[in-house]
PDB file of C-alpha atoms in Angstrom:
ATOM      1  CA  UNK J  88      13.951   1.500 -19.476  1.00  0.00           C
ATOM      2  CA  UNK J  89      14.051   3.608 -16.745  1.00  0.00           C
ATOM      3  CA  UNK J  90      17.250   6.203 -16.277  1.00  0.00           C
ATOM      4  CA  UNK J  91      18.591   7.565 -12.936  1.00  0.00           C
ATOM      5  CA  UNK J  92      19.958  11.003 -12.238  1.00  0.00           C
ATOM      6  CA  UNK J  93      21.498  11.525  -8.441  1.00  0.00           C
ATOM      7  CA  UNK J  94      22.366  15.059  -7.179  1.00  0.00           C
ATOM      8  CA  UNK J  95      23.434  16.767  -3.899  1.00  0.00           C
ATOM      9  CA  UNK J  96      26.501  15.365  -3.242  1.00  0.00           C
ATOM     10  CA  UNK J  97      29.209  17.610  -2.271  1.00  0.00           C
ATOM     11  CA  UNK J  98      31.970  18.751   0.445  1.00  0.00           C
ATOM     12  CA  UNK J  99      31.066  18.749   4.056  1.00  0.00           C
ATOM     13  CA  UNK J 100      31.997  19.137   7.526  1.00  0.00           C
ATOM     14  CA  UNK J 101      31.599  16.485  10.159  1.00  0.00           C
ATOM     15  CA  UNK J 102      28.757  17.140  11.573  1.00  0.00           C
ATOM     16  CA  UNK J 103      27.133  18.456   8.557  1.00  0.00           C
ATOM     17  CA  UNK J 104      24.031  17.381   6.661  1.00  0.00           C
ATOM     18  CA  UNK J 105      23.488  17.174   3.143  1.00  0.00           C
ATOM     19  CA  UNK J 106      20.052  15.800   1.092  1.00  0.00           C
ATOM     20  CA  UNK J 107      20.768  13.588  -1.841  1.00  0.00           C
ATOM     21  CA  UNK J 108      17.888  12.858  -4.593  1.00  0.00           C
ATOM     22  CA  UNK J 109      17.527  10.549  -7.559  1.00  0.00           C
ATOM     23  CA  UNK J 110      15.376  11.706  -9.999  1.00  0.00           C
ATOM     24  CA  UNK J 111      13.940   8.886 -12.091  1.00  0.00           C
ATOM     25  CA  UNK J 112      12.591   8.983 -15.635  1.00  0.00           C
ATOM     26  CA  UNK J 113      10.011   6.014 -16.974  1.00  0.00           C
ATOM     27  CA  UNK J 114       6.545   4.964 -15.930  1.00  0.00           C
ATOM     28  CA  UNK J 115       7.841   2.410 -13.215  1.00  0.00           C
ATOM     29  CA  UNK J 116       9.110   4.146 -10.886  1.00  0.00           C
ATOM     30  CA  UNK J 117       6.362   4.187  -8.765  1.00  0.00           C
ATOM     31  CA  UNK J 118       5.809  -0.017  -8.403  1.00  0.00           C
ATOM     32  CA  UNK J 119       9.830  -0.326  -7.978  1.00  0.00           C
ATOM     33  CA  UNK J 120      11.635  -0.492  -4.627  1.00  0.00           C
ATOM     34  CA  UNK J 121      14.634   1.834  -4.375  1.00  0.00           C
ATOM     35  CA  UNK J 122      17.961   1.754  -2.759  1.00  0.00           C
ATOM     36  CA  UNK J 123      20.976   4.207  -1.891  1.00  0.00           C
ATOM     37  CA  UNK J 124      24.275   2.407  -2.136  1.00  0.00           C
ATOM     38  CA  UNK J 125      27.808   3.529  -1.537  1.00  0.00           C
ATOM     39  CA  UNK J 126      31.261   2.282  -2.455  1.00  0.00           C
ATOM     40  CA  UNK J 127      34.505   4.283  -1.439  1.00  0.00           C
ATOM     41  CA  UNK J 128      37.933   3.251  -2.795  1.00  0.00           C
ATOM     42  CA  UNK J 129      38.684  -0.333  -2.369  1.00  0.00           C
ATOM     43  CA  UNK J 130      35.959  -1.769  -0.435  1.00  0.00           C
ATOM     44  CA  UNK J 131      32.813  -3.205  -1.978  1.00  0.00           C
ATOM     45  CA  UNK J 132      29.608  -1.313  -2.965  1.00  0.00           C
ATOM     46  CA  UNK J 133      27.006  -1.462   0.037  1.00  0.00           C
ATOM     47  CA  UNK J 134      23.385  -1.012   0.763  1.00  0.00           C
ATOM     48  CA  UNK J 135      22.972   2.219   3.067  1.00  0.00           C
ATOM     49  CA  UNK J 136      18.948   2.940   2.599  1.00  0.00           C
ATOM     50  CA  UNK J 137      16.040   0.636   0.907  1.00  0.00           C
ATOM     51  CA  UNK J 138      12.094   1.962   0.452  1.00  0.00           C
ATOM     52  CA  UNK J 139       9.551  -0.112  -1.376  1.00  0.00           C
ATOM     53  CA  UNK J 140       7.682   0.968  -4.051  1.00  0.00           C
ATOM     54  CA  UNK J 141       4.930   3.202  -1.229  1.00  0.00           C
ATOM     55  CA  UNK J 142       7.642   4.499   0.908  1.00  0.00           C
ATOM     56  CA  UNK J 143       6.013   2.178   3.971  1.00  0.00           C
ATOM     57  CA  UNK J 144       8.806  -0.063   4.714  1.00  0.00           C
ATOM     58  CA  UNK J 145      12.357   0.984   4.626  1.00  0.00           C
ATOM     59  CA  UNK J 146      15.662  -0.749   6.057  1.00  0.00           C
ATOM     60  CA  UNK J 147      18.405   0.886   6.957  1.00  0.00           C
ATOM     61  CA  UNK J 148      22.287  -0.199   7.757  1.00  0.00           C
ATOM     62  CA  UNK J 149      23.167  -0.177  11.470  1.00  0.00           C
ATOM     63  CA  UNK J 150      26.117   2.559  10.356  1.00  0.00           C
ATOM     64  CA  UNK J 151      23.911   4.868   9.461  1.00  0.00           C
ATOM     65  CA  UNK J 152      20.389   4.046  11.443  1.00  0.00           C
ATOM     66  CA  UNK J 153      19.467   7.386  12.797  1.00  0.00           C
ATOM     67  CA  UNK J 154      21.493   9.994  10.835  1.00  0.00           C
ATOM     68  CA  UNK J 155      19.812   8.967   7.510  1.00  0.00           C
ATOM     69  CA  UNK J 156      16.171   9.088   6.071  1.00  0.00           C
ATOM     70  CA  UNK J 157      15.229   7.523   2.850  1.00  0.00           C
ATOM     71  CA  UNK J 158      11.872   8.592   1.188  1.00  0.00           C
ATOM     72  CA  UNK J 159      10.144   8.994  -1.983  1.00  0.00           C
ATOM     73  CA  UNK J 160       8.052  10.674  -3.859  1.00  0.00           C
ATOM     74  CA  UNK J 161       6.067   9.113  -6.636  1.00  0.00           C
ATOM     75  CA  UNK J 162       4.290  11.777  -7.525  1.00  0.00           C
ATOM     76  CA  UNK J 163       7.427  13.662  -8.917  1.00  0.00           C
ATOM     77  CA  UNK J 164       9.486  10.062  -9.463  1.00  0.00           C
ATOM     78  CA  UNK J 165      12.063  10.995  -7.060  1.00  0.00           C
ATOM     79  CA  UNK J 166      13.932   9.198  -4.022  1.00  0.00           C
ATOM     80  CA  UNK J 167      15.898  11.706  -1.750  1.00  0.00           C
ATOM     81  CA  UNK J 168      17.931  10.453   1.343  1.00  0.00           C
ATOM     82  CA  UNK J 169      18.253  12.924   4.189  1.00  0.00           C
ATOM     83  CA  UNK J 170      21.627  12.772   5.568  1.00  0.00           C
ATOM     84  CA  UNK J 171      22.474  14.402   8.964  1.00  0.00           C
ATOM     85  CA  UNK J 172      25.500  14.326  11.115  1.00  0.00           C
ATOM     86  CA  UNK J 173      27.604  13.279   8.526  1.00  0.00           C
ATOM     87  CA  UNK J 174      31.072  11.151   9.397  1.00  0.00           C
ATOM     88  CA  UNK J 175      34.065  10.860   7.313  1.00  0.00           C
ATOM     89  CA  UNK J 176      33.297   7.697   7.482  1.00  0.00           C
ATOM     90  CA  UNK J 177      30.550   8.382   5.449  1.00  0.00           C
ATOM     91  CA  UNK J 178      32.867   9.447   2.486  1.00  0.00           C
ATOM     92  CA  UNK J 179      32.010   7.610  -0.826  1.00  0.00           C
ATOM     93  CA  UNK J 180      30.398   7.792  -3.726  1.00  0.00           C
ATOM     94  CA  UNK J 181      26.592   7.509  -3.487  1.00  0.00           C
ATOM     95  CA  UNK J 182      24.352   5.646  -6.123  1.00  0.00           C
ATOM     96  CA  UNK J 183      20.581   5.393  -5.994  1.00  0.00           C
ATOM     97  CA  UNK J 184      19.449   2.168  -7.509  1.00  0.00           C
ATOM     98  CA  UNK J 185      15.619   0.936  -8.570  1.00  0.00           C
ATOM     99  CA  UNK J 186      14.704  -3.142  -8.864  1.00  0.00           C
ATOM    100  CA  UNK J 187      11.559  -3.745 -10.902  1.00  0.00           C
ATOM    101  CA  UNK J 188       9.235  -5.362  -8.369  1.00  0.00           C
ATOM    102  CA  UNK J 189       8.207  -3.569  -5.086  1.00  0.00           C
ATOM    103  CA  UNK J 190       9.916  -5.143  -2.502  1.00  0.00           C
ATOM    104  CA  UNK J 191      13.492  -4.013  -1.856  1.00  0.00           C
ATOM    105  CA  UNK J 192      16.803  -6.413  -1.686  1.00  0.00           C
ATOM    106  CA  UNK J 193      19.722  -6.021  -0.172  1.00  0.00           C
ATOM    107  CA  UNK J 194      21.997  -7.217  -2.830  1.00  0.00           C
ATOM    108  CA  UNK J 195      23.107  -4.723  -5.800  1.00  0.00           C
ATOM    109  CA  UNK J 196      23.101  -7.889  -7.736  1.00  0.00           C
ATOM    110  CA  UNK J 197      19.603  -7.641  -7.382  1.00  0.00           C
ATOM    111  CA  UNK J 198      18.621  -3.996  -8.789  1.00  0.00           C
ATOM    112  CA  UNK J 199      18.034  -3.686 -12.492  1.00  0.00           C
ATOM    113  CA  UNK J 200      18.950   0.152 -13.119  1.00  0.00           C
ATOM    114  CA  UNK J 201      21.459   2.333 -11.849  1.00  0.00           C
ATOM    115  CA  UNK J 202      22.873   6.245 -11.555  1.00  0.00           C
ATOM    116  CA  UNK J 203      25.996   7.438 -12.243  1.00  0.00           C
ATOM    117  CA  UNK J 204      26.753   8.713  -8.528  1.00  0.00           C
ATOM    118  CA  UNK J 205      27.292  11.308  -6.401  1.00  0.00           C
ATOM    119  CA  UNK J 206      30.676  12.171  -4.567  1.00  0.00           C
ATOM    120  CA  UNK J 207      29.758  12.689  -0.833  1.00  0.00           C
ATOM    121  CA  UNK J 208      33.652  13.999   0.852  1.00  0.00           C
ATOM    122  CA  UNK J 209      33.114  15.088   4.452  1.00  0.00           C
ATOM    123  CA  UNK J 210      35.818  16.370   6.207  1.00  0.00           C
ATOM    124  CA  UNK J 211      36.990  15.944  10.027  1.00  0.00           C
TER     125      UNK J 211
END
């Protein structure tokens, strides 16, 4: 079983940056891949950020390639994704997401264990 915790969401101004982290409990976090997903109101949940289980491949979506940095630390079982000139567009709620396994998907059908979210709001 392994439980997810996601912090650093909050208000922001376009333009602004803010650092999100999922803290993981359980002994596989470090051979799981990890992802960052968002959903805001009526539109489906998508993949913004993957990292495999060492941190040396990660994917990104186009919308965000360049503002955002996933990475991890196994060491202290945490994922954090670096978020920098934030859009309102960017507006959702943020869930980190772990799939047994150490290559990452980009389906959430495909991850086995889930947060409860963080709201992300920025402003224009």
């Amino acid at each position: 079983q392994v439980q997810l915790v996601e912090s650093g969401g909050g208000l922001v101004q376009a333009g602004g940056s803010l650092r999100l982290s999922c803290a993981a409990s359980g002994r596989t976090f470090g051979s799981s891949a990890m992802g960052w997903f968002r959903q805001a109101p009526g539109k489906e949940r998508e993949l913004v950020a993957a990292i495999n289980w060492s941190g040396r491949s990660t994917y990104y979506a186009d919308s965000v390639k360049g503002r955002f940095t996933i990475s991890r630390d196994n060491a202290k079982n945490t994922m954090y994704l670096q978020m920098n000139s934030l859009k309102p567009e960017d507006t959702a709620g943020y869930y980190c997401a772990a799939r047994l396994g150490g290559n990452y998907y980009y389906s959430a059908r495909l991850y086995d264990y889930w947060g409860q979210g963080t709201q992300v709001t920025v402003s224009s």
